[in-house]
CSV table of C-alpha atoms in Angstrom, one decimal:
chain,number,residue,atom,x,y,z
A,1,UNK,CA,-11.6,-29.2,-19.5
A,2,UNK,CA,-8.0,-29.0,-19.3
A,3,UNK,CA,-6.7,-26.7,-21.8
A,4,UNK,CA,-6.3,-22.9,-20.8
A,5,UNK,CA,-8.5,-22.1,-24.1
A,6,UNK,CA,-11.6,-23.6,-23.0
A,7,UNK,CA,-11.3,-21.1,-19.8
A,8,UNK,CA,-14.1,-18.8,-20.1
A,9,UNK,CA,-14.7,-15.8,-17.9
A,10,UNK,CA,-18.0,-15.8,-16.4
A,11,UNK,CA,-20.7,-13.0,-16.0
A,12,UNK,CA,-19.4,-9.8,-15.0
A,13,UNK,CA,-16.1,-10.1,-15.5
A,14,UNK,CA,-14.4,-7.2,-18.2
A,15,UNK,CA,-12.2,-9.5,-20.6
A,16,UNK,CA,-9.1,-7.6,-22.3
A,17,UNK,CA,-8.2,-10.2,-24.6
A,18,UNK,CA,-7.2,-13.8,-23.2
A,19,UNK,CA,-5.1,-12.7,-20.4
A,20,UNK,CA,-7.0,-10.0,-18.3
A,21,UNK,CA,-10.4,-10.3,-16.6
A,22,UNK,CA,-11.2,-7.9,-14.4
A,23,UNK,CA,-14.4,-8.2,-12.0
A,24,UNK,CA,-17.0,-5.4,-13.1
A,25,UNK,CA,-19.9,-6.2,-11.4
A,26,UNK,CA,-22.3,-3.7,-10.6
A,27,UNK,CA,-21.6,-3.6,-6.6
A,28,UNK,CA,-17.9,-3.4,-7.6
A,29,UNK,CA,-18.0,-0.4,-9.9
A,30,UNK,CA,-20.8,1.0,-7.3
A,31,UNK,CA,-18.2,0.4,-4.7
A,32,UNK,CA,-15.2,2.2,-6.7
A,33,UNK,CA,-17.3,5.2,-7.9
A,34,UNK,CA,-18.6,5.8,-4.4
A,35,UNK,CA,-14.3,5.6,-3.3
A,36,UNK,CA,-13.7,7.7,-6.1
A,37,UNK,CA,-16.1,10.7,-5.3
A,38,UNK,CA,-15.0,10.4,-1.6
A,39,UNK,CA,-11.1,10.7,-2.3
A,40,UNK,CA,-12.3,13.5,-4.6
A,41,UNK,CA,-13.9,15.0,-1.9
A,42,UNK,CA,-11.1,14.7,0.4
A,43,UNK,CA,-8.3,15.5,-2.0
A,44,UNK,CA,-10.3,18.6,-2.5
A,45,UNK,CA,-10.7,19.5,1.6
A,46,UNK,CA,-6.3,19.3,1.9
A,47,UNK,CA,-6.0,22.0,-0.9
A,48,UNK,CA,-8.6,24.3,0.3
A,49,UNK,CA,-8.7,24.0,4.3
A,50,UNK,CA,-6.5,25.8,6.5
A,51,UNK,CA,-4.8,28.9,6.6
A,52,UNK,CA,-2.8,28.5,3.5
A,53,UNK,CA,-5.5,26.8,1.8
A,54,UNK,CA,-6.9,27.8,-1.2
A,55,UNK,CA,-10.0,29.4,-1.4
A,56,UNK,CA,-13.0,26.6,-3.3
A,57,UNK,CA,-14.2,29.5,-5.7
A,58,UNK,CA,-10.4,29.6,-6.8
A,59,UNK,CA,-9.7,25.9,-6.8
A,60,UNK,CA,-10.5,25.0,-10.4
A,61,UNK,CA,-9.0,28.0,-12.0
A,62,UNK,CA,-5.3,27.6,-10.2
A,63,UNK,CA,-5.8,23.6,-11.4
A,64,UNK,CA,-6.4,24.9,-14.9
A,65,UNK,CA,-3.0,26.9,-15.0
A,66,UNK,CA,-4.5,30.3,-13.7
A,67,UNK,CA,-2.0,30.4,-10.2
A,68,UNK,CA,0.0,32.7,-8.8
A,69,UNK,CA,1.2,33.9,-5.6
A,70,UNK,CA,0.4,32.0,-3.2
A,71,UNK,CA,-2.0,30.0,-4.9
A,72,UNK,CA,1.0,28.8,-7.2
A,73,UNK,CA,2.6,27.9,-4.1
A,74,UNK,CA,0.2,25.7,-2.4
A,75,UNK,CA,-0.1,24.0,-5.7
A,76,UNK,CA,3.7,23.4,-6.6
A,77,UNK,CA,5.5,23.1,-3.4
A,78,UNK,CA,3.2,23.1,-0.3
A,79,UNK,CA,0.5,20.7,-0.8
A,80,UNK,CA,0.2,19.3,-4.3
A,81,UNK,CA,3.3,16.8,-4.1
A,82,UNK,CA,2.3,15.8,-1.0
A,83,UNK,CA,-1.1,15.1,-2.3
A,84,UNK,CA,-0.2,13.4,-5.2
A,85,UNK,CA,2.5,11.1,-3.1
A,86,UNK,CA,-0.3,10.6,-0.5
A,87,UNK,CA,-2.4,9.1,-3.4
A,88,UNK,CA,-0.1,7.0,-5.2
A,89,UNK,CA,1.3,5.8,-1.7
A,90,UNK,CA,-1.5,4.7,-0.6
A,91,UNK,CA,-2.5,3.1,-4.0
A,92,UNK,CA,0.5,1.3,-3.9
A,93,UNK,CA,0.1,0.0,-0.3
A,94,UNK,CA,-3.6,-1.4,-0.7
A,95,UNK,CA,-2.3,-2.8,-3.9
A,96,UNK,CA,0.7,-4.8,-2.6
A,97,UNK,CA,-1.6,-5.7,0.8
A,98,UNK,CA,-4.4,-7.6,-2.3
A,99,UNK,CA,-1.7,-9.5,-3.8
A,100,UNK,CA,0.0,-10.3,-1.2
A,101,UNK,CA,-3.4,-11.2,1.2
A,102,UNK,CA,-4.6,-13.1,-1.7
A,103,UNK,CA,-1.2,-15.1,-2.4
A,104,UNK,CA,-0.9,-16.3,0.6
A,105,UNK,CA,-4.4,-16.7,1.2
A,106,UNK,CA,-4.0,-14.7,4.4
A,107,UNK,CA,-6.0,-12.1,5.8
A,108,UNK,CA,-3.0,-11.4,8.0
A,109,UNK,CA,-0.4,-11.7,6.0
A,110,UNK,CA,-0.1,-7.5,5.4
A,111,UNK,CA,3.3,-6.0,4.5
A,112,UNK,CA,3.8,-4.1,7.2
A,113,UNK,CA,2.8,-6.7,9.8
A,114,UNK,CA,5.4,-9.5,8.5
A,115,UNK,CA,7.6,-6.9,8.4
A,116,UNK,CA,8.3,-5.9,4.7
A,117,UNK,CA,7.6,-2.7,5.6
A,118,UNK,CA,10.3,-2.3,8.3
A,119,UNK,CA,12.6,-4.0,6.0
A,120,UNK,CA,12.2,-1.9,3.3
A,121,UNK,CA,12.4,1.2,5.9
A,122,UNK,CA,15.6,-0.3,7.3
A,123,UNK,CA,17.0,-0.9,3.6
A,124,UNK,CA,16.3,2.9,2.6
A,125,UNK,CA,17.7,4.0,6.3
A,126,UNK,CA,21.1,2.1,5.5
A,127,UNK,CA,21.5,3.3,2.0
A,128,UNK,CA,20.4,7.3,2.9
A,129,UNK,CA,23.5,6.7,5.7
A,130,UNK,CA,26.0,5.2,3.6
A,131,UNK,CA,25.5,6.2,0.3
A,132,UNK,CA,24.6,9.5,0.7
A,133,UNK,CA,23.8,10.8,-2.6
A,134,UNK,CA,24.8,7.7,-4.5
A,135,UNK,CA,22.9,4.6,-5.0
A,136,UNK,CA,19.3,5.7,-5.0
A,137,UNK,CA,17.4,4.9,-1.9
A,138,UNK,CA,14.8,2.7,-3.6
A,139,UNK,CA,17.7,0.1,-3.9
A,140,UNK,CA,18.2,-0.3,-0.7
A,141,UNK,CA,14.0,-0.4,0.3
A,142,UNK,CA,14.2,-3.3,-2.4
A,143,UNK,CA,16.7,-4.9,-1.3
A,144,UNK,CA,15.6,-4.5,2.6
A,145,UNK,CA,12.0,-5.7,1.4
A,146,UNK,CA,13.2,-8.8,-0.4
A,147,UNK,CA,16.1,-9.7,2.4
A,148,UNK,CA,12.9,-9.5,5.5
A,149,UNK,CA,10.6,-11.6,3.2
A,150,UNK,CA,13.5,-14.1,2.3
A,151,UNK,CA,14.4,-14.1,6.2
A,152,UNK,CA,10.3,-14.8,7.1
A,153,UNK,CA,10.2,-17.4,4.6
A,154,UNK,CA,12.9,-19.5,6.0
A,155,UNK,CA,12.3,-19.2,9.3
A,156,UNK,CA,8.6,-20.3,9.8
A,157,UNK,CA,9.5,-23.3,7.9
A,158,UNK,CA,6.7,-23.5,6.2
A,159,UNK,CA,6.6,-20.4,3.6
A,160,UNK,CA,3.8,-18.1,3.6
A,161,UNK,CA,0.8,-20.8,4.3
A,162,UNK,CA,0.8,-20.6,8.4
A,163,UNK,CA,-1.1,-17.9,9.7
A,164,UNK,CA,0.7,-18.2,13.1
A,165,UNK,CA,3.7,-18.6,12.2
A,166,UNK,CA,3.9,-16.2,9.6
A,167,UNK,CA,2.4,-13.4,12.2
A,168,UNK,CA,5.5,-14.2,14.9
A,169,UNK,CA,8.4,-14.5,12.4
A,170,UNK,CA,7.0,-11.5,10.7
A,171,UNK,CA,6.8,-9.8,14.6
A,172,UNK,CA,10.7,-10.6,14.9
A,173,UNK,CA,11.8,-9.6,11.6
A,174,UNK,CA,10.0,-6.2,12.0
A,175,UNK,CA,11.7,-5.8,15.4
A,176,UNK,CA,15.2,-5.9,13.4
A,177,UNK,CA,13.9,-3.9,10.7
A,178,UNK,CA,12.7,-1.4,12.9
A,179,UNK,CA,16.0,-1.9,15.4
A,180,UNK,CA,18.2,-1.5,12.3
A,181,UNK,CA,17.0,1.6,11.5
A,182,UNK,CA,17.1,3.6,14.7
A,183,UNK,CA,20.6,2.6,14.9
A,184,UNK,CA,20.5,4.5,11.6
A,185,UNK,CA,18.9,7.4,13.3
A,186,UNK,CA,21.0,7.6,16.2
A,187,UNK,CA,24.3,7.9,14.1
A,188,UNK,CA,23.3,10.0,11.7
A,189,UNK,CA,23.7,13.9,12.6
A,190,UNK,CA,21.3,15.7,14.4
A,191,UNK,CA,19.7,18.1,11.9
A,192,UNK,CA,19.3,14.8,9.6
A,193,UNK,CA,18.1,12.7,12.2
A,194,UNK,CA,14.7,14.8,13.2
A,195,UNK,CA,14.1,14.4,9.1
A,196,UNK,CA,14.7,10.7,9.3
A,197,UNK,CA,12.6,10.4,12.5
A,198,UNK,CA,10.1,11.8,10.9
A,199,UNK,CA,10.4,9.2,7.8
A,200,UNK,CA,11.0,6.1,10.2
A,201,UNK,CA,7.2,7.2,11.6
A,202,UNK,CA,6.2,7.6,8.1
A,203,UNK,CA,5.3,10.6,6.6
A,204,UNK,CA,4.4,12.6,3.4
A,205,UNK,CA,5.0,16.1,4.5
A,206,UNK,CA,7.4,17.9,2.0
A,207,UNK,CA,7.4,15.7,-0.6
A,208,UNK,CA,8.2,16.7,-3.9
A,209,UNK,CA,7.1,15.9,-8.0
A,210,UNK,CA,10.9,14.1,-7.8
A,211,UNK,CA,8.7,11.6,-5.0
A,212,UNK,CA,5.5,11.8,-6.9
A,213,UNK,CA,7.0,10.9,-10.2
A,214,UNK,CA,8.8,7.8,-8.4
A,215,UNK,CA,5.9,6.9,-6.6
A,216,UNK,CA,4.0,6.9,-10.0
A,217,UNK,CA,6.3,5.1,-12.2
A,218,UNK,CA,6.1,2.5,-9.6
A,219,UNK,CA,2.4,2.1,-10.2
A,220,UNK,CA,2.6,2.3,-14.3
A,221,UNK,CA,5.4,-0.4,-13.6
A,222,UNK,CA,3.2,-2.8,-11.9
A,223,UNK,CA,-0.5,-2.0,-13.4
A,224,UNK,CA,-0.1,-4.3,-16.0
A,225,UNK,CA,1.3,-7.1,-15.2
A,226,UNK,CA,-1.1,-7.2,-12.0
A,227,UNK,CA,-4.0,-7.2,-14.1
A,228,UNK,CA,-2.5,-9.9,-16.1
A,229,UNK,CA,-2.2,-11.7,-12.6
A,230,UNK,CA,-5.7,-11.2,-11.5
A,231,UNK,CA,-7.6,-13.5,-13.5
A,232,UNK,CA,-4.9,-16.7,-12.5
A,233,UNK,CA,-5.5,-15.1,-8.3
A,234,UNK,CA,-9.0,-15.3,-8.8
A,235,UNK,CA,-8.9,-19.0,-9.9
A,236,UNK,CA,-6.1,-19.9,-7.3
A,237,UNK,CA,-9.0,-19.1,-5.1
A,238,UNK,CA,-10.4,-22.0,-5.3
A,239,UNK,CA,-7.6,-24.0,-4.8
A,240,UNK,CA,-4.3,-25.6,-6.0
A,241,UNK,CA,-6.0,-28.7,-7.8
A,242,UNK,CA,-8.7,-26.9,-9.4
A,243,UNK,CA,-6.2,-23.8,-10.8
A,244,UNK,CA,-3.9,-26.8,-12.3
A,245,UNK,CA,-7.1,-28.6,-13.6
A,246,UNK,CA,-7.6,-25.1,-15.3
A,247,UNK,CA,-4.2,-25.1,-16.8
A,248,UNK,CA,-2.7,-22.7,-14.4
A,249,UNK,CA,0.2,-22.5,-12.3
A,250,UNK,CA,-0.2,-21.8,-8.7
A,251,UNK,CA,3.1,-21.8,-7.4
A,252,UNK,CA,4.1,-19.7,-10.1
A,253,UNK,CA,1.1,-17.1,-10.2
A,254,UNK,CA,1.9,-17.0,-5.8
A,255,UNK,CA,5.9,-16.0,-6.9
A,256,UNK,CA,4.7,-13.1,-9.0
A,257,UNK,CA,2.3,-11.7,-7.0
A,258,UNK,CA,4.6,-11.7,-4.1
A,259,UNK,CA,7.4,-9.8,-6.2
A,260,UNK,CA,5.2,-7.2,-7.6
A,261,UNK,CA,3.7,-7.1,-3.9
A,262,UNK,CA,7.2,-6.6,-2.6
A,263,UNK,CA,8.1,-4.1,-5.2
A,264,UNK,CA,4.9,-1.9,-4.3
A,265,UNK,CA,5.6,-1.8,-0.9
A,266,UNK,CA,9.2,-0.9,-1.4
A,267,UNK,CA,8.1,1.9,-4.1
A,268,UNK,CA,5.7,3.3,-1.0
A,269,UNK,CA,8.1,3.3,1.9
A,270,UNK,CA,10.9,5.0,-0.6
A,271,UNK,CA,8.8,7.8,-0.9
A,272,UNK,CA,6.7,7.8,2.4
A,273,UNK,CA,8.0,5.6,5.2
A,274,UNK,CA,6.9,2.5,6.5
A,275,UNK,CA,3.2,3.9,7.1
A,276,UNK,CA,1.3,1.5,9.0
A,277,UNK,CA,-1.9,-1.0,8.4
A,278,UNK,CA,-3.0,0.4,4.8
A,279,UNK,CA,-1.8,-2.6,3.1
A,280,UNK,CA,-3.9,-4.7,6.2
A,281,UNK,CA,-7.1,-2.8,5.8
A,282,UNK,CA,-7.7,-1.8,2.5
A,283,UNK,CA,-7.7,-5.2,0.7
A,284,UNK,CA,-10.0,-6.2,3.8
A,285,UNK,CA,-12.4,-3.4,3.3
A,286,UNK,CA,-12.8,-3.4,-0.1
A,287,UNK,CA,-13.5,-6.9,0.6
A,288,UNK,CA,-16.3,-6.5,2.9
A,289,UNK,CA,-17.5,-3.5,0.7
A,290,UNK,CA,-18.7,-5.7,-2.0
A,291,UNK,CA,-19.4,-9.0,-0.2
A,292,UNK,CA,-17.5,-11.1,-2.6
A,293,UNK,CA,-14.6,-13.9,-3.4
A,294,UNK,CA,-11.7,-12.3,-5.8
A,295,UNK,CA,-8.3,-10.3,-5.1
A,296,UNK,CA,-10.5,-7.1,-5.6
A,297,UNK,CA,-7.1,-5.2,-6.8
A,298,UNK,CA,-8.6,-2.6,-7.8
A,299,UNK,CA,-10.4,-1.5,-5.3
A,300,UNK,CA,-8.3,-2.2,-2.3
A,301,UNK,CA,-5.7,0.2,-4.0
A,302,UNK,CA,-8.4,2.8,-4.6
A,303,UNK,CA,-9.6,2.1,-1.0
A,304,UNK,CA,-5.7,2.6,0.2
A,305,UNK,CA,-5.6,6.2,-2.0
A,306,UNK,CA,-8.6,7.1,0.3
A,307,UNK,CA,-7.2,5.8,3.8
A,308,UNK,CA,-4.0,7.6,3.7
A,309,UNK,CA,-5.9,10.7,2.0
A,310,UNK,CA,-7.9,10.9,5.0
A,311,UNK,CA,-5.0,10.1,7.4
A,312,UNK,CA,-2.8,12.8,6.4
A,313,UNK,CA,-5.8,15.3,5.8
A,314,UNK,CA,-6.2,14.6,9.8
A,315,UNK,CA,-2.5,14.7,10.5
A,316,UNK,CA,-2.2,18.3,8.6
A,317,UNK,CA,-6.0,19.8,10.1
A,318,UNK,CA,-6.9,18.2,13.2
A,319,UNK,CA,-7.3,21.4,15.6
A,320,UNK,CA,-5.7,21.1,19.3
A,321,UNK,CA,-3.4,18.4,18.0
A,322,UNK,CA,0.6,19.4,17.2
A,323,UNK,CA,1.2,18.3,13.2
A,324,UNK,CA,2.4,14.8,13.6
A,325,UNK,CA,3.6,12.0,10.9
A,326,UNK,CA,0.7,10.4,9.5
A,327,UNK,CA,1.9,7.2,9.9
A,328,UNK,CA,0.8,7.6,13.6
A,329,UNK,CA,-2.4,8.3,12.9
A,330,UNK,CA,-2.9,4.8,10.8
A,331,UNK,CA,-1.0,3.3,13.5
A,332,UNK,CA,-3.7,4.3,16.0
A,333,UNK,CA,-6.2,3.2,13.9
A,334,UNK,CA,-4.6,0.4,12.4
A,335,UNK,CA,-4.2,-0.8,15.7
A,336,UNK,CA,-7.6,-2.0,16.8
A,337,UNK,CA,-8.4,-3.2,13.3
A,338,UNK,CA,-5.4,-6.0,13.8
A,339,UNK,CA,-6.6,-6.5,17.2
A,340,UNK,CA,-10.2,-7.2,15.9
A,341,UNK,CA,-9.2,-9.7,12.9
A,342,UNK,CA,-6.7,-11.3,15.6
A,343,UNK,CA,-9.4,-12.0,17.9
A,344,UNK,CA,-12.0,-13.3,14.7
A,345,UNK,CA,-9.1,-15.4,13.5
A,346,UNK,CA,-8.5,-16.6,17.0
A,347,UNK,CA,-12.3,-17.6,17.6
A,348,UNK,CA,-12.9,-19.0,14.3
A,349,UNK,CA,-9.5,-21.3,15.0
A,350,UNK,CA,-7.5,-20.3,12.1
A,351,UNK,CA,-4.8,-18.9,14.3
């Protein structure tokens, strides 16, 4: 059976002509309905709570195009971009984390801990400094994003495939993303530096339908093509010799999926920041959610909508607490997660 045409999906897999298959099995689409009602839930809490918040009675009407006032307010300015941005962010975080995780065959191998993220933070940083008002800023968190991978790439000397490696080189290429860009911060001026502070942390607060829009297109730009991709990850899964026994290509299906990965991430950190460990733990979530082999796309970016919901839900209604980025709060919580798949890769002598 060498000939892509005698591939045949098996059981439980949703087939959209010859190039898409799509895993629909039962504990899958439980899995996504039960993230779907809980983002649903929590996307209804940040319009409603809180002293501004909408009242729930009034919820569905001001939705339907009956707002005013206040209401109107909440809706168009105050919380619905940043909402919307939260969503999409964190969408296109757990997505890029799936590709990339599964590409590399890494369960370390996150954006943000390799140090994408920082490079596509520093990249933005540069081009909000020096081209004020010119080139648009997701240029330079593309081009930041693809010079940190290039950078990691070369210098563990062996591409994507060590675990170690790939953790310290992505360490130090974070450290002079992250160095680059408080440089940034410290010569910008001081009413623009408290904003960019603020971004560098990663945050969603005062986003607007200019972010949500970009954030979005993103998304629309990579949905396909990633679902074209999924079917060619899912057999890469089992290995180089049986995807080219297949008919496939797995150097070339691992290039793709690291570009659109890279593209996602940059698309998030232009309109959010460089938030923290959604692109680690969604992907491993969703994972462990369902119990089974596969990229699981779909749901890690579903899962990521949902983390980052919740994390800026806390970050705008935790009571005691001073509003903060929410990029802190994943990093706290982010934090132990890496520490806990550090230590399981470290006992089961993967690392």
């Amino acid at each position: 059976m060498t000939a892509p045409d005698k591939i045949r999906a098996p059981r439980g897999y949703l087939r959209i002509g010859r190039a898409v298959a799509l895993p629909v099995r039962g504990a899958t689409v439980a899995a996504a309905v039960v993230i779907l009602v809980l983002t649903a839930a929590v996307a209804v809490a940040t319009l409603t709570m809180g002293r501004l918040g909408i009242p729930v009675r009034d919820l569905l009407p001001a939705l339907f195009g009956d707002a005013d006032g206040k209401e109107k307010f909440v809706l168009e300015r105050l919380r619905g971009p940043r909402l919307v941005v939260c969503l999409g962010a964190g969408a296109a975080f757990g997505l890029s984390g799936a590709l990339f995780q599964t590409a590399t065959r890494n369960p370390l191998a996150s954006p943000d801990v390799i140090g994408l993220s920082s490079g596509a933070g520093a990249g933005a940083a540069i081009f909000a400094l020096f081209e004020p008002g010119g080139t648009p800023v997701w240029v330079g968190a593309l081009l930041g994003a693809t010079g940190a991978m290039a950078i990691v790439h070369l210098a563990t000397g062996t591409g994507f495939r060590d675990p170690g490696r790939l953790v310290v080189a992505g360490i130090g290429v974070a450290a002079i993303g992250t160095a680059i860009t408080q440089y940034v911060v410290y010569r910008v001026e001081r009413d623009k530096s408290s904003a960019l502070t603020s971004y560098v942390n990663g945050s969603v607060a005062a986003r607007s339908w200019d972010d949500a829009t970009t954030i979005g297109l993103v998304l629309l730009v990579v949905i396909v093509p990633a679902a074209l991709l999924s079917r060619h990850l899912d057999v890469g899964e089992m290995g180089d010799e049986v995807a080219r026994a297949l008919g496939g290509s797995p150097e070339r299906t691992r290039t793709f999926a690291v570009i659109l990965a890279i593209v996602l991430s940059a698309g998030a950190v232009t309109v959010s920041g460089p938030i923290a460990f959604i692109a680690l733990t969604a992907p491993q979530i969703a994972r462990r959610v369902v119990r089974g082999s596969g990229p699981h796309l779909v749901l890690s970016a579903l899962m990521g909508a949902l983390l980052l919901s919740v994390a800026d839900l806390a970050a705008q209604q935790l009571p005691y607490v001073e509003p903060l980025p929410v990029g802190i709060y994943t990093l706290a919580f982010g934090g132990a997660y890496l520490g806990y798949l550090l230590t399981r890769e470290w006992r089961s002598g993967r690392l």
